[in-house]
Amino acid sequence: MRKFASHRLYIPHLDLLLRNHTVEIDDTGQVVRYYPFEGETCFTEWLNGLIVLSCDSPEISFDSRHDSVASSTVLFVDENKNIRSVLSENSDNSLLTLNAYYVTMFNVSDMSFSKESRIIRLG
């Protein structure tokens, strides 16, 4: 079991953005649970920025109005500085197995991706 905490946690299929949360993943990399970060906890790795819980590997778009259907979940920031997503055409919310992905170089203050942002699967 591994634990990661972050400034922001985004769950695309719920369109839910949470602040200061911890994510627990099992040995296969699947999300077991997530909960509010309430202080330093043993064996928890702090990651600056954004963790995304998704059933597929998300992609970043710099287009603030993303309407097309994609083969993978697409993350973008709208004109109001809200993280949004377009779910993949293959997503099936009834059988979700979530994995945790860390978005590097995400600016929490500006709520923006950078050209250097990368998505890394945790686990």
Protein backbone atom coordinates (compact mmCIF):
# COMPACT_ATOMS: atom_id res chain seq x y z
CA MET A 1 0.00 0.00 0.00
CA ARG A 2 1.33 3.45 -0.95
CA LYS A 3 0.01 6.86 0.06
CA PHE A 4 0.32 10.17 -1.78
CA ALA A 5 -0.97 13.60 -0.76
CA SER A 6 -1.40 16.67 -2.92
CA HIS A 7 -2.71 20.24 -3.03
CA ARG A 8 -5.46 19.20 -5.47
CA LEU A 9 -7.21 15.95 -6.34
CA TYR A 10 -9.37 15.80 -9.46
CA ILE A 11 -11.80 13.00 -10.32
CA PRO A 12 -12.91 13.44 -13.96
CA HIS A 13 -15.91 11.08 -14.02
CA LEU A 14 -17.39 13.03 -11.07
CA ASP A 15 -16.09 16.42 -12.27
CA LEU A 16 -14.91 16.85 -8.68
CA LEU A 17 -11.93 18.93 -7.55
CA LEU A 18 -10.85 18.48 -3.94
CA ARG A 19 -8.26 20.36 -1.89
CA ASN A 20 -5.52 18.76 0.19
CA HIS A 21 -6.32 15.07 -0.07
CA THR A 22 -4.50 11.78 0.43
CA VAL A 23 -4.80 8.88 -2.01
CA GLU A 24 -4.04 5.26 -1.10
CA ILE A 25 -3.16 2.81 -3.84
CA ASP A 26 -2.61 -0.94 -3.64
CA ASP A 27 0.30 -2.98 -5.01
CA THR A 28 -1.31 -3.13 -8.48
CA GLY A 29 -1.61 0.68 -8.63
CA GLN A 30 -5.38 0.81 -8.19
CA VAL A 31 -6.94 3.42 -5.93
CA VAL A 32 -8.18 1.95 -2.66
CA ARG A 33 -9.48 5.17 -1.12
CA TYR A 34 -8.99 8.91 -0.82
CA TYR A 35 -9.61 11.20 2.13
CA PRO A 36 -8.79 14.72 3.40
CA PHE A 37 -5.17 15.40 4.30
CA GLU A 38 -5.26 16.47 7.94
CA GLY A 39 -1.58 16.49 8.84
CA GLU A 40 1.65 14.62 8.40
CA THR A 41 1.13 10.86 8.23
CA CYS A 42 3.83 8.20 8.23
CA PHE A 43 4.85 6.87 4.83
CA THR A 44 2.86 9.47 2.86
CA GLU A 45 4.62 11.08 -0.10
CA TRP A 46 3.70 14.74 -0.70
CA LEU A 47 3.36 15.75 -4.35
CA ASN A 48 3.01 19.44 -5.22
CA GLY A 49 0.13 20.27 -7.50
CA LEU A 50 -2.42 17.84 -8.90
CA ILE A 51 -3.31 14.16 -8.69
CA VAL A 52 -5.96 12.81 -11.07
CA LEU A 53 -7.99 9.65 -10.39
CA SER A 54 -8.99 8.15 -13.72
CA CYS A 55 -9.84 4.79 -15.27
CA ASP A 56 -7.58 5.58 -18.23
CA SER A 57 -4.40 7.56 -18.74
CA PRO A 58 -5.47 11.21 -19.12
CA GLU A 59 -4.08 13.70 -21.61
CA ILE A 60 -3.60 17.47 -21.26
CA SER A 61 -5.19 19.97 -23.63
CA PHE A 62 -4.39 23.68 -23.70
CA ASP A 63 -7.69 24.44 -25.46
CA SER A 64 -10.04 26.07 -22.90
CA ARG A 65 -13.11 24.84 -24.81
CA HIS A 66 -12.82 21.16 -25.52
CA ASP A 67 -15.95 19.63 -27.04
CA SER A 68 -14.79 16.64 -29.04
CA VAL A 69 -14.96 13.01 -27.99
CA ALA A 70 -11.56 11.50 -27.30
CA SER A 71 -10.06 8.03 -27.07
CA SER A 72 -8.65 8.95 -23.64
CA THR A 73 -9.80 11.31 -20.89
CA VAL A 74 -8.76 14.87 -21.76
CA LEU A 75 -7.98 17.41 -19.02
CA PHE A 76 -8.17 21.15 -19.61
CA VAL A 77 -8.65 24.40 -17.69
CA ASP A 78 -11.64 26.50 -18.77
CA GLU A 79 -11.76 30.29 -19.10
CA ASN A 80 -12.90 30.54 -15.44
CA LYS A 81 -9.79 28.66 -14.22
CA ASN A 82 -11.71 25.45 -13.44
CA ILE A 83 -10.27 22.05 -14.25
CA ARG A 84 -12.59 20.22 -16.63
CA SER A 85 -12.47 17.00 -18.58
CA VAL A 86 -13.89 15.19 -21.54
CA LEU A 87 -14.23 11.50 -20.75
CA SER A 88 -13.05 8.95 -23.25
CA GLU A 89 -15.62 7.45 -25.56
CA ASN A 90 -14.79 4.06 -24.02
CA SER A 91 -15.42 5.06 -20.39
CA ASP A 92 -17.93 2.92 -18.51
CA ASN A 93 -18.81 4.45 -15.15
CA SER A 94 -20.47 1.25 -13.94
CA LEU A 95 -17.19 -0.68 -13.69
CA LEU A 96 -14.67 1.96 -12.70
CA THR A 97 -11.23 0.89 -11.63
CA LEU A 98 -9.37 4.07 -10.79
CA ASN A 99 -5.66 4.65 -11.06
CA ALA A 100 -3.79 7.67 -9.70
CA TYR A 101 -1.88 9.99 -12.02
CA TYR A 102 0.39 12.84 -10.98
CA VAL A 103 0.46 15.96 -13.16
CA THR A 104 3.91 17.53 -12.94
CA MET A 105 4.44 21.28 -13.24
CA PHE A 106 0.79 22.13 -12.48
CA ASN A 107 0.44 25.68 -11.13
CA VAL A 108 -2.07 25.54 -8.26
CA SER A 109 -2.11 29.33 -7.77
CA ASP A 110 -3.00 30.02 -11.41
CA MET A 111 -4.84 26.71 -11.90
CA SER A 112 -2.94 26.05 -15.10
CA PHE A 113 -0.91 23.41 -16.88
CA SER A 114 2.47 24.34 -18.28
CA LYS A 115 4.08 23.22 -21.53
CA GLU A 116 6.40 21.13 -19.32
CA SER A 117 3.49 19.35 -17.54
CA ARG A 118 3.63 15.57 -17.77
CA ILE A 119 1.28 12.87 -16.52
CA ILE A 120 2.88 10.07 -14.52
CA ARG A 121 1.02 7.01 -13.25
CA LEU A 122 1.56 6.51 -9.53
CA GLY A 123 2.20 3.09 -8.14
